[in-house]
Tab-separated table of C-alpha atoms and ligand atoms in Angstrom:
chain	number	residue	atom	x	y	z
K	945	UNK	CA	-57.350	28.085	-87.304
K	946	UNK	CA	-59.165	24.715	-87.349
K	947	UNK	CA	-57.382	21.730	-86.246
K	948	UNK	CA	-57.309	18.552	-88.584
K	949	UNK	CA	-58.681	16.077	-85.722
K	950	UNK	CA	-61.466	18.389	-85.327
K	951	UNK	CA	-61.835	18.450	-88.852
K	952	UNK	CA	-61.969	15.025	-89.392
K	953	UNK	CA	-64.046	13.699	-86.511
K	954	UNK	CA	-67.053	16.354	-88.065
K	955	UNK	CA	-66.044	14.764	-91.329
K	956	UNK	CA	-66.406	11.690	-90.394
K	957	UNK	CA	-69.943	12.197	-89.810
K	958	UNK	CA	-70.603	13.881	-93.219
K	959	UNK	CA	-72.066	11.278	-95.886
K	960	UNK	CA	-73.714	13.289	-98.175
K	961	UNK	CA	-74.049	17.104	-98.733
K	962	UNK	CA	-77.723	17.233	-97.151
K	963	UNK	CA	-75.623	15.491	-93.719
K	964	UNK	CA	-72.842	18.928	-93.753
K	965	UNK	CA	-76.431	21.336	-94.228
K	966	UNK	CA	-77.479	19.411	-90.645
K	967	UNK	CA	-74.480	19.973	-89.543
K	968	UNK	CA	-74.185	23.827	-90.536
K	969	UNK	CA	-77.795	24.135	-89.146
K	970	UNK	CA	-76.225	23.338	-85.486
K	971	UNK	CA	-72.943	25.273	-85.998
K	972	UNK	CA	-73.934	28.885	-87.770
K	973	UNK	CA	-76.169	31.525	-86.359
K	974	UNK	CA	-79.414	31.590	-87.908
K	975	UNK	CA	-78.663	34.670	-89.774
K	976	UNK	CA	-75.553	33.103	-91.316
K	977	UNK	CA	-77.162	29.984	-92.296
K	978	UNK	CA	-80.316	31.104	-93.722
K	979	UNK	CA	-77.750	33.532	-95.777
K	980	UNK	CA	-76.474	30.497	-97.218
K	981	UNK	CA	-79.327	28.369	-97.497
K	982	UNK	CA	-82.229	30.668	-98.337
K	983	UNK	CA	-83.422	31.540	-101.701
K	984	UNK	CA	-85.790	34.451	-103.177
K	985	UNK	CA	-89.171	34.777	-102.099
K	986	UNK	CA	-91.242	31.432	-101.686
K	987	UNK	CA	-87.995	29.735	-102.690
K	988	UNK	CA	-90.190	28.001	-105.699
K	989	UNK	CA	-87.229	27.796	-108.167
K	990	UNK	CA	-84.819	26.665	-105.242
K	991	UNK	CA	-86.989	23.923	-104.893
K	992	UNK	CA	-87.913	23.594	-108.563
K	993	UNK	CA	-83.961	23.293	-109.063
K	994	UNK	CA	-83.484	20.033	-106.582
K	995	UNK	CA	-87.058	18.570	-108.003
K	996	UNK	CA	-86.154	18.381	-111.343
K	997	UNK	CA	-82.872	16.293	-110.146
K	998	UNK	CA	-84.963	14.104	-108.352
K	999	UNK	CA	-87.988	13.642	-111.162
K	1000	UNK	CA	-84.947	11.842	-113.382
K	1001	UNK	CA	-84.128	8.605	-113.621
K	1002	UNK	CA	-81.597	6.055	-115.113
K	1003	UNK	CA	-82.106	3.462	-118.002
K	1004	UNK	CA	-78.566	2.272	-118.469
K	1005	UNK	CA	-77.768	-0.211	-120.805
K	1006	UNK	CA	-76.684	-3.596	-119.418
K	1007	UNK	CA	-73.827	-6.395	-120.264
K	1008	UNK	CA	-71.566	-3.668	-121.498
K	1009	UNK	CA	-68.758	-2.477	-118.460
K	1010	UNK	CA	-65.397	-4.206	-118.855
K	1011	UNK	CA	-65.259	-4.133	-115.202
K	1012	UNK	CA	-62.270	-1.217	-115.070
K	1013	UNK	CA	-63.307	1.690	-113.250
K	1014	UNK	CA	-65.178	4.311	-114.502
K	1015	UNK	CA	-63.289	7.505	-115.672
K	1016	UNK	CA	-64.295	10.117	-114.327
K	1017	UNK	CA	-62.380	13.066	-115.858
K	1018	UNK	CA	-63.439	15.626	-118.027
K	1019	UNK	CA	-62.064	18.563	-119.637
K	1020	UNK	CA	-63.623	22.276	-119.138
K	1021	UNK	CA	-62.510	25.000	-121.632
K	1022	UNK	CA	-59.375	23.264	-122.164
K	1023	UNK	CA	-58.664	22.557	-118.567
K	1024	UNK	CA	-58.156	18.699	-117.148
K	1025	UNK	CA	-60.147	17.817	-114.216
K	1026	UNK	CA	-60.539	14.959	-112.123
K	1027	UNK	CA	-64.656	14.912	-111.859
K	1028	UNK	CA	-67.203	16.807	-113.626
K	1029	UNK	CA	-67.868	18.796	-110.683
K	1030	UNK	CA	-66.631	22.147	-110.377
K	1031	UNK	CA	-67.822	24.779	-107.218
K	1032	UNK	CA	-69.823	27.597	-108.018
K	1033	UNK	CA	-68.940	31.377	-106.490
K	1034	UNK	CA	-70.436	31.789	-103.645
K	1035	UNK	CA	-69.683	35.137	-102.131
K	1036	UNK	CA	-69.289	36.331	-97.934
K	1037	UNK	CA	-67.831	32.550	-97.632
K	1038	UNK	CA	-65.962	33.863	-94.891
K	1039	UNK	CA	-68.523	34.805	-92.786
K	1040	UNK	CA	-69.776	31.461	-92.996
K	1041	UNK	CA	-65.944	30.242	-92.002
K	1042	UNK	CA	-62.819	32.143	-91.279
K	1043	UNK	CA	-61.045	30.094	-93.967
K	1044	UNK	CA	-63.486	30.717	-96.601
K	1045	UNK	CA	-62.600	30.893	-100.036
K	1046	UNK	CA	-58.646	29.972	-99.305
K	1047	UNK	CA	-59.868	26.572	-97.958
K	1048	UNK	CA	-62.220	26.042	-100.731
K	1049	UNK	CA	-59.711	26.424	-103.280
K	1050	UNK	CA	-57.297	24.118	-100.960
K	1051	UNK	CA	-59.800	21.315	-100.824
K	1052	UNK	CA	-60.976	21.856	-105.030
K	1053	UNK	CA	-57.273	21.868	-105.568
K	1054	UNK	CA	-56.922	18.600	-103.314
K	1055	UNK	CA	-60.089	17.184	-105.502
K	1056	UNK	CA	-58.923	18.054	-108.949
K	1057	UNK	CA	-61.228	20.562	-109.352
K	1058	UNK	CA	-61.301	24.384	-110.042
K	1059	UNK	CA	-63.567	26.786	-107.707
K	1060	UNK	CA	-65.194	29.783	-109.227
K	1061	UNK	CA	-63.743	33.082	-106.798
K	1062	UNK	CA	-66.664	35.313	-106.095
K	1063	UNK	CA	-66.180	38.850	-106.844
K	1064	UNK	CA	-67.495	39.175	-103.535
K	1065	UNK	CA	-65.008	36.587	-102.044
K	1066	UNK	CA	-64.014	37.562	-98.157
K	1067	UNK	CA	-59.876	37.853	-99.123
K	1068	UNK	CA	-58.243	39.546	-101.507
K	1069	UNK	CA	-58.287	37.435	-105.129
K	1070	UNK	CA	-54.682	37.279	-105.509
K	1071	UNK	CA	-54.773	36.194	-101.557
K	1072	UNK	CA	-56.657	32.856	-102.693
K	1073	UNK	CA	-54.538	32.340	-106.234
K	1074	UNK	CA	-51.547	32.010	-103.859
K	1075	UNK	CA	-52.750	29.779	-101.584
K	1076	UNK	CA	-52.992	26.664	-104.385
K	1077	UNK	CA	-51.614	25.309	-107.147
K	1078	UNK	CA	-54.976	24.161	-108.167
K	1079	UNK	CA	-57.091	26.142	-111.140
K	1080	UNK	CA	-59.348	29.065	-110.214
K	1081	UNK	CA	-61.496	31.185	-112.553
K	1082	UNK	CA	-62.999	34.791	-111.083
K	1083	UNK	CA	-66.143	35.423	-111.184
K	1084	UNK	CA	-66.965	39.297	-111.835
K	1085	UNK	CA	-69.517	41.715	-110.898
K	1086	UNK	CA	-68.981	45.032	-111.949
K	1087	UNK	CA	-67.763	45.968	-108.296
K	1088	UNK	CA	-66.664	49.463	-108.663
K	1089	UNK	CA	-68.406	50.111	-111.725
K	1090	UNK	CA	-66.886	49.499	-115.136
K	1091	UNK	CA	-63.625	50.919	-113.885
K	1092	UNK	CA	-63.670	48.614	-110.942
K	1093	UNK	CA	-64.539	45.721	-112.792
K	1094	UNK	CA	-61.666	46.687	-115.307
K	1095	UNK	CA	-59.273	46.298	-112.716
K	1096	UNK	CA	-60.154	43.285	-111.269
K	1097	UNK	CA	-60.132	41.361	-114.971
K	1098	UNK	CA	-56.555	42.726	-115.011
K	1099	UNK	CA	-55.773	41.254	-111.491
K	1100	UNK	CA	-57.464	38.217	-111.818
K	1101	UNK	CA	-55.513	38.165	-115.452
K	1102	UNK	CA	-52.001	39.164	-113.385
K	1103	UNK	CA	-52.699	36.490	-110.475
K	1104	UNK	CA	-53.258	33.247	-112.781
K	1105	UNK	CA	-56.849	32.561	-113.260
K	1106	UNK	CA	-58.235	30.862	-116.363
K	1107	UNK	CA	-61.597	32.157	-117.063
K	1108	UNK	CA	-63.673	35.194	-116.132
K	1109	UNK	CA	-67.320	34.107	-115.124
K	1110	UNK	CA	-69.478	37.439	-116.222
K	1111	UNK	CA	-72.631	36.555	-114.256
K	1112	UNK	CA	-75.505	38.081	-116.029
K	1113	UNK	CA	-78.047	37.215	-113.860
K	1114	UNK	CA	-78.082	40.082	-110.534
K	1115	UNK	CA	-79.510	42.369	-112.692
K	1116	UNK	CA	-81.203	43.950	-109.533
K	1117	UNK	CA	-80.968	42.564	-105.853
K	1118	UNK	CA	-82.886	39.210	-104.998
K	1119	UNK	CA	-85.598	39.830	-102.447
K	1120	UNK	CA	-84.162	36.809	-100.293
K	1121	UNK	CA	-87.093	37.197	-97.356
K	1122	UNK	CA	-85.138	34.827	-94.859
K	1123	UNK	CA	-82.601	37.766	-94.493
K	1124	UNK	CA	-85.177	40.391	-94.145
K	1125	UNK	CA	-86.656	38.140	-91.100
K	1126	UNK	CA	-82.596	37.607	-89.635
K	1127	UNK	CA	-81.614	40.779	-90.317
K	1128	UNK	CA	-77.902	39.365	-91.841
K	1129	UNK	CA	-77.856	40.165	-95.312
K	1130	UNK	CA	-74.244	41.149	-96.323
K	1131	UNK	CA	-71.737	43.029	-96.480
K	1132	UNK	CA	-72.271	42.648	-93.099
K	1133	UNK	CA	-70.881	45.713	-90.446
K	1134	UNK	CA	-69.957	45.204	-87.262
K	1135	UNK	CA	-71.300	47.893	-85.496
K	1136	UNK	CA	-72.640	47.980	-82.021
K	1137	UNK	CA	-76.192	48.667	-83.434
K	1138	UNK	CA	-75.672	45.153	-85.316
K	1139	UNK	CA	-74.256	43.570	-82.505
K	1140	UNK	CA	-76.933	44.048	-80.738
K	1141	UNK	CA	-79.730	43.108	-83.543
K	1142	UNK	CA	-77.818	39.412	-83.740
K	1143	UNK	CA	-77.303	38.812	-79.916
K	1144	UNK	CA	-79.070	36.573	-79.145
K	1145	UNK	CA	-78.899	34.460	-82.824
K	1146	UNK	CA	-75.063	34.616	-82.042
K	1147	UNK	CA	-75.140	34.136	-78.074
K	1148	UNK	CA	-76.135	30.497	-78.879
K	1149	UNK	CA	-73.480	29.848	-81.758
K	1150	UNK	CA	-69.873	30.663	-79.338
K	1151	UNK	CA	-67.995	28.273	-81.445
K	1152	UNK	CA	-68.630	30.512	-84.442
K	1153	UNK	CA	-68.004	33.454	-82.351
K	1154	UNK	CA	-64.768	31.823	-81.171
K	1155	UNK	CA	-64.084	31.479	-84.800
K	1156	UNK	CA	-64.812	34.793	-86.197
K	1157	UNK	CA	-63.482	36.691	-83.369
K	1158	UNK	CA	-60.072	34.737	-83.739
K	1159	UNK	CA	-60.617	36.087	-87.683
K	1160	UNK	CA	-61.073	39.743	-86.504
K	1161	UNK	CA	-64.741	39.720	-87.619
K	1162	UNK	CA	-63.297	40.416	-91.258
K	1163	UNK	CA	-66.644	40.251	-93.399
K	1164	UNK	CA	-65.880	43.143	-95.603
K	1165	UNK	CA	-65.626	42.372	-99.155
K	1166	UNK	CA	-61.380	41.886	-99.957
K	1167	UNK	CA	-61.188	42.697	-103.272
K	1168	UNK	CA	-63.143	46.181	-102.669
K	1169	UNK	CA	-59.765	47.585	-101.353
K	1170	UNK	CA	-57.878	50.160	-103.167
K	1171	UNK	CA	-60.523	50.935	-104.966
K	1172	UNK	CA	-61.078	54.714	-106.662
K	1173	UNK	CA	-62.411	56.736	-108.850
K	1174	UNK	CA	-61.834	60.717	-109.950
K	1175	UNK	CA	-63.326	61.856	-106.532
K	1176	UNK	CA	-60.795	59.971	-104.722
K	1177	UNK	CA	-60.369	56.276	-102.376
K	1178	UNK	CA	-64.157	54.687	-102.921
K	1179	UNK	CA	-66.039	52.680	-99.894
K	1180	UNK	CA	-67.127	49.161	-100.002
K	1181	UNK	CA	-70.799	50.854	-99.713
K	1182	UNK	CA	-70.207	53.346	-102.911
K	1183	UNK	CA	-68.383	50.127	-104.698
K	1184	UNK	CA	-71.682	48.378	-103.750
K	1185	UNK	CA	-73.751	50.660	-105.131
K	1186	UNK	CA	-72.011	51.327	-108.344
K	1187	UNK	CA	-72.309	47.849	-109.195
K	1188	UNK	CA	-76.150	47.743	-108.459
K	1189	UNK	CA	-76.474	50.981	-110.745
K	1190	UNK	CA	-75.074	49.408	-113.989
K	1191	UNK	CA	-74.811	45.854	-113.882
K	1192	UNK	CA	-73.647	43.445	-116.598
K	1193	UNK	CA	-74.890	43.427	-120.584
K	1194	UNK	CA	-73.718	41.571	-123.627
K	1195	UNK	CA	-71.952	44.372	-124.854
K	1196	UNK	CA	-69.558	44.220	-121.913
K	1197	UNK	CA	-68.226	40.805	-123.396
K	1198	UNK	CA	-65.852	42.299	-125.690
K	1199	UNK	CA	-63.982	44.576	-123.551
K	1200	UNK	CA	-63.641	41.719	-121.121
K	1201	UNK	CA	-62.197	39.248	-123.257
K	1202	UNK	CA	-59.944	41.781	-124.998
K	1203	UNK	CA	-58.908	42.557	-121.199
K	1204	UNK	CA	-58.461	39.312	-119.788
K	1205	UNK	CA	-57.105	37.394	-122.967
K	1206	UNK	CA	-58.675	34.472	-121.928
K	1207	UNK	CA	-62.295	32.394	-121.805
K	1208	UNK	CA	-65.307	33.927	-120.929
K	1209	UNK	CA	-68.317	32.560	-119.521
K	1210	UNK	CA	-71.265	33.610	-119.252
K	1211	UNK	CA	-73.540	32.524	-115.744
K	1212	UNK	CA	-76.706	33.060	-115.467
K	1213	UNK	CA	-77.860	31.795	-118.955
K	1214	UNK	CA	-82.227	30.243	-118.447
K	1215	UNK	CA	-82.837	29.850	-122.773
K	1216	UNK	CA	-81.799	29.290	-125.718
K	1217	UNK	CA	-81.989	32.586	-126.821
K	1218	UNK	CA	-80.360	34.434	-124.237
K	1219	UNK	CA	-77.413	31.665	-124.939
K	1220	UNK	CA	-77.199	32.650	-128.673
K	1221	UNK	CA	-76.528	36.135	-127.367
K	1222	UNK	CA	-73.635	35.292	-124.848
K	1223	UNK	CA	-72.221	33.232	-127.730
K	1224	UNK	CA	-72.528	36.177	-129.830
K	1225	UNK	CA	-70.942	38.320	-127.219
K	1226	UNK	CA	-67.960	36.535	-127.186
K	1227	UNK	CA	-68.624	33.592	-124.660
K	1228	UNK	CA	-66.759	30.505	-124.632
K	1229	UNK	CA	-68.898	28.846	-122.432
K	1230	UNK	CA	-71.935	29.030	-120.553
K	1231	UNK	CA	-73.336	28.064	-116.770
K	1232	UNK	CA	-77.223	27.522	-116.699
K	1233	UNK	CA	-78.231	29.335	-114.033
K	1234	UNK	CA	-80.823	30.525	-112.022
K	1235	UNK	CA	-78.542	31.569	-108.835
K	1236	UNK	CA	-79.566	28.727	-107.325
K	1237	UNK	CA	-83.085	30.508	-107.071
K	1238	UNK	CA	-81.980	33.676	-104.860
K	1239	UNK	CA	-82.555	35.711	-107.369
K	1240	UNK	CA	-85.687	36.072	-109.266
K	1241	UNK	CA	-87.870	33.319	-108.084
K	1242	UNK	CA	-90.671	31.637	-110.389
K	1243	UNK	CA	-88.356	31.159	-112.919
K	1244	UNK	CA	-87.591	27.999	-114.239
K	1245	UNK	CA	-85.579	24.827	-113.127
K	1246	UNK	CA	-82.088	24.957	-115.067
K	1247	UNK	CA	-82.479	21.163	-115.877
K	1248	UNK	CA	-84.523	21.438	-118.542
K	1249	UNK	CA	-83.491	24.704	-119.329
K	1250	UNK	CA	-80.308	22.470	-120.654
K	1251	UNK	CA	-81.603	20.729	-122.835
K	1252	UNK	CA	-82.546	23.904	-124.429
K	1253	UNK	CA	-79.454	25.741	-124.523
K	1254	UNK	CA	-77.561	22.690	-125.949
K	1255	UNK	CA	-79.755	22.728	-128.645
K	1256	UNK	CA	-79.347	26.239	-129.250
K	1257	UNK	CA	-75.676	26.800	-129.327
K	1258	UNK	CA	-74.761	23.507	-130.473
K	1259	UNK	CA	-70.994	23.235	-130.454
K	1260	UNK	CA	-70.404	26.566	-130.599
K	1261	UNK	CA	-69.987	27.173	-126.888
K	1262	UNK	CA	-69.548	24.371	-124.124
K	1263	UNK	CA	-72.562	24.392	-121.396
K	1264	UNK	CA	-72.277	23.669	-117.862
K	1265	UNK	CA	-75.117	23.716	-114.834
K	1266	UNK	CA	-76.011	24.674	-111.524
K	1267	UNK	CA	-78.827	24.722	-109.294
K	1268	UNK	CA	-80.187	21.905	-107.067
K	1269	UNK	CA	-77.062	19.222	-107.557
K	1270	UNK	CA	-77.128	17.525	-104.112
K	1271	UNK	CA	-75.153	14.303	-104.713
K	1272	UNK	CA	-73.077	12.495	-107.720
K	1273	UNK	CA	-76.196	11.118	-109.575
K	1274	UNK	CA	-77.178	14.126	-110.097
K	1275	UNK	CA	-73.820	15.138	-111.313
K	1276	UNK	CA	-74.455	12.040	-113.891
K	1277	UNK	CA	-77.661	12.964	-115.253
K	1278	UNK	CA	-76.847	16.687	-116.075
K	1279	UNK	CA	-73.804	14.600	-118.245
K	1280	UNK	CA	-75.810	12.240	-119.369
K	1281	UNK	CA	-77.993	14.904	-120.838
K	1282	UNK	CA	-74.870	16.778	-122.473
K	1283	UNK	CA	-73.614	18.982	-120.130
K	1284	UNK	CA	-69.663	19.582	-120.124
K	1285	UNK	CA	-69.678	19.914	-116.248
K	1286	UNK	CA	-71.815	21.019	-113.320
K	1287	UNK	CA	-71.300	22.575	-110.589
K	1288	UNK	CA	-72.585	23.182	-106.908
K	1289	UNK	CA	-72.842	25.987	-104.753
K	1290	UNK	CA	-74.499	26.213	-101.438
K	1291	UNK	CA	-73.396	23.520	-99.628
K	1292	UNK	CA	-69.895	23.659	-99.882
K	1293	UNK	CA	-69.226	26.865	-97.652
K	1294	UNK	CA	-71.110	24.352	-95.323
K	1295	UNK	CA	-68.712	21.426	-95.976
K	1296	UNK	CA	-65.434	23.892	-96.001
K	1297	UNK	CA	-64.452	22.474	-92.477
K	1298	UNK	CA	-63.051	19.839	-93.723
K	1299	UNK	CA	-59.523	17.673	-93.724
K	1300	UNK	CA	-57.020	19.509	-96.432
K	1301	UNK	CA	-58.665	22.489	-96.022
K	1302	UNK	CA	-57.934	23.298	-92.692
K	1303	UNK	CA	-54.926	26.532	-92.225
A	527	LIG	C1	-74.535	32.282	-100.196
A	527	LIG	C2	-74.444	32.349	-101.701
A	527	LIG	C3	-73.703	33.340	-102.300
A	527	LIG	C4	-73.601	33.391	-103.691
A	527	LIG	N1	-72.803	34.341	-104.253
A	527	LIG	C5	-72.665	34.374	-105.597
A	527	LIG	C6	-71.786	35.313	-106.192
A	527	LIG	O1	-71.115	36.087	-105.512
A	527	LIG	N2	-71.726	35.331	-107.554
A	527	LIG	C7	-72.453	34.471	-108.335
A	527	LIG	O2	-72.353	34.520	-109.557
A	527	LIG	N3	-73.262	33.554	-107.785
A	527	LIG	C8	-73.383	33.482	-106.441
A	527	LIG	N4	-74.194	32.530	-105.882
A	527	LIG	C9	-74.912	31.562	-106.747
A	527	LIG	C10	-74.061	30.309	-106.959
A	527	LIG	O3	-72.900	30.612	-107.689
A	527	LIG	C11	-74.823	29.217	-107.704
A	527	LIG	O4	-75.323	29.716	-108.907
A	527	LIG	C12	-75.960	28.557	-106.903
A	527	LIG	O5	-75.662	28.496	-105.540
A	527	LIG	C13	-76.198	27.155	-107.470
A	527	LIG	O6	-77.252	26.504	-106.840
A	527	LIG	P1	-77.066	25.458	-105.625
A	527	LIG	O7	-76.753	26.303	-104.434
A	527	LIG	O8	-78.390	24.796	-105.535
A	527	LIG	O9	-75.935	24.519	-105.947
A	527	LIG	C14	-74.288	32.450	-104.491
A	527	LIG	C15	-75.028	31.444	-103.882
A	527	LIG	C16	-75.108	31.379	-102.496
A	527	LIG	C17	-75.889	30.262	-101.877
């Protein structure tokens, strides 16, 4: 439970999304926020990602405005919103904050925007579709295996949600280093073995462990429940691994689609040619996306990775980026260069304390 006036007075202080990272930095365990924050390896393409942001510049063209505001709306697979700006999935959101994804979707609601649910979202999917009247899509990893992943198309289908996001880019695990140094790397368990690894990163965080403990410690992954297979009820562990053993491939587009009888888009996409292919498989859309660098680091920047896949697929499928967006220029300039939207992950798990979003 987080009070509005508390929510507000640490809003007031947040300017920009680089200001709610400072303030994340003083309020999460180090574990928690190098989860969030950290990137693969040397975290080259993380950085590559904001650098290529900050390497463009403007050259607008003067005597021109009429002096009405700008319109800012835009419309993404058919869907009105009010900025081009839509929030990536970002998965174990709740262990970041208790309200998670249900406050995320509050405050995109409240914004005009749509937030992508992560497979690996801390409540149940139907849990968040209930708790706005906003847009969602569901973004899926084969959680479960292909069974698994059959059944949550059908409940994100059954619970409202416009698009499936197939991301095609966890083909194996990111080696994120930060979380081999903290140890938190989830799904995290509490055990008292664990407990006892994070002491003293979680001694010095008690507003956190206020938080979380008020929560119930609930960092399991929600929409792993119920699931089964021939042999029986299936753990969050064997869901885990069943995922890991046979992600994602092209070919999976079709059954998806006929599944969910809606858009498909495909995340994940870094050139043209993989981009032909999603298009191919079915996509209506694609996300260029490197993860935002956690997952295979070296490869390249999505910004002018872009470019690129505009070229390639033309009108046939509408394009939309993430990786490195850290304030509304940036926003711009992946517009300006033909993108239908972007969209930002990272920081706003650290921003998700704030006014509208509170329970
Ligand atoms: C903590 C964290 C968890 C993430 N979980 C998922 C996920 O479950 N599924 C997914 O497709 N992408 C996931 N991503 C990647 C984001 O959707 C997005 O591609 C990336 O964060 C964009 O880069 P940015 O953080 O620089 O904005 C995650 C990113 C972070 C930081």
């Amino acid at each position: 439970m987080i009070s509005e006036r508390g929510a507000s007075r640490r809003a007031a202080r947040i300017f920009t999304v680089d200001d709610a990272r400072r303030l994340a930095r003083r309020r999460l365990p180090r574990g928690v926020f190098d989860y969030v924050d950290g990137a693969a390896e040397a975290e080259r393409t993380m950085r590559a990602n904001v650098g290529a942001f900050d390497a463009l510049g403007f050259r607008p063209r003067m005597a021109v405005t009429t002096g009405s505001p700008p319109d800012l709306t835009a419309t993404v697979l058919g869907l009105r919103v009010d900025m081009p700006l839509l929030l990536s999935p970002v998965g174990s959101s709740r262990l970041i904050e208790p309200g998670g994804d249900i406050a995320a979707a509050r405050a995109a609601g409240a914004a005009g925007t749509v937030l992508t649910v992560s497979t690996m979202s801390g409540y149940p999917l139907e849990q968040v579709a209930a708790a706005t009247p906003g847009p969602l899509w569901f973004q899926l990893y084969f959680l479960g295996g292909r069974r698994g992943a059959e059944q949550l198309v059908d409940r994100a289908r059954r619970a409202g949600y416009h698009a499936i996001v197939v991301t095609v880019d966890t083909q194996a695990p990111g080696g994120r280093e930060r979380e081999l140094r903290t140890r938190v790397s989830p799904p995290v368990t509490v055990t008292v073995q664990n407990a006892r690894r994070v002491a003293s990163q979680v001694s010095v965080r008690p507003w956190w462990l206020a938080a979380q403990a008020r929560d119930g410690f609930r960092f399991s992954y929600a929409n792993a429940a119920g699931m089964a297979d021939d042999t029986g009820p299936m753990s969050q562990l064997r869901a885990v691994e069943e995922w890991i053993a046979a992600p994602a491939r092209w070919e999976d587009f079709s059954w998806i689609r006929r599944t969910f009888g809606g858009p498909v888009i495909a995340k994940g996409v870094l050139s043209g040619d993989d981009a032909k292919k999603a298009v191919d498989a079915g996509a209506s859309a694609i996300v260029v996306s490197n993860h935002g660098g956690r997952q295979l680091d070296r490869v390249p920047a999505t910004l002018p990775v872009l470019v690129e896949v505009l070229a390639a697929v033309g009108d046939q499928a509408e394009v939309l980026i993430d990786g490195g967006l850290r304030r509304g220029s940036d926003v711009v300039a992946a517009v300006a260069l033909g993108a239908r939207a972007a969209m930002a992950g990272r920081r706003w798990p650290m921003a998700s304390r704030l006014p509208g979003s509170a329970e």
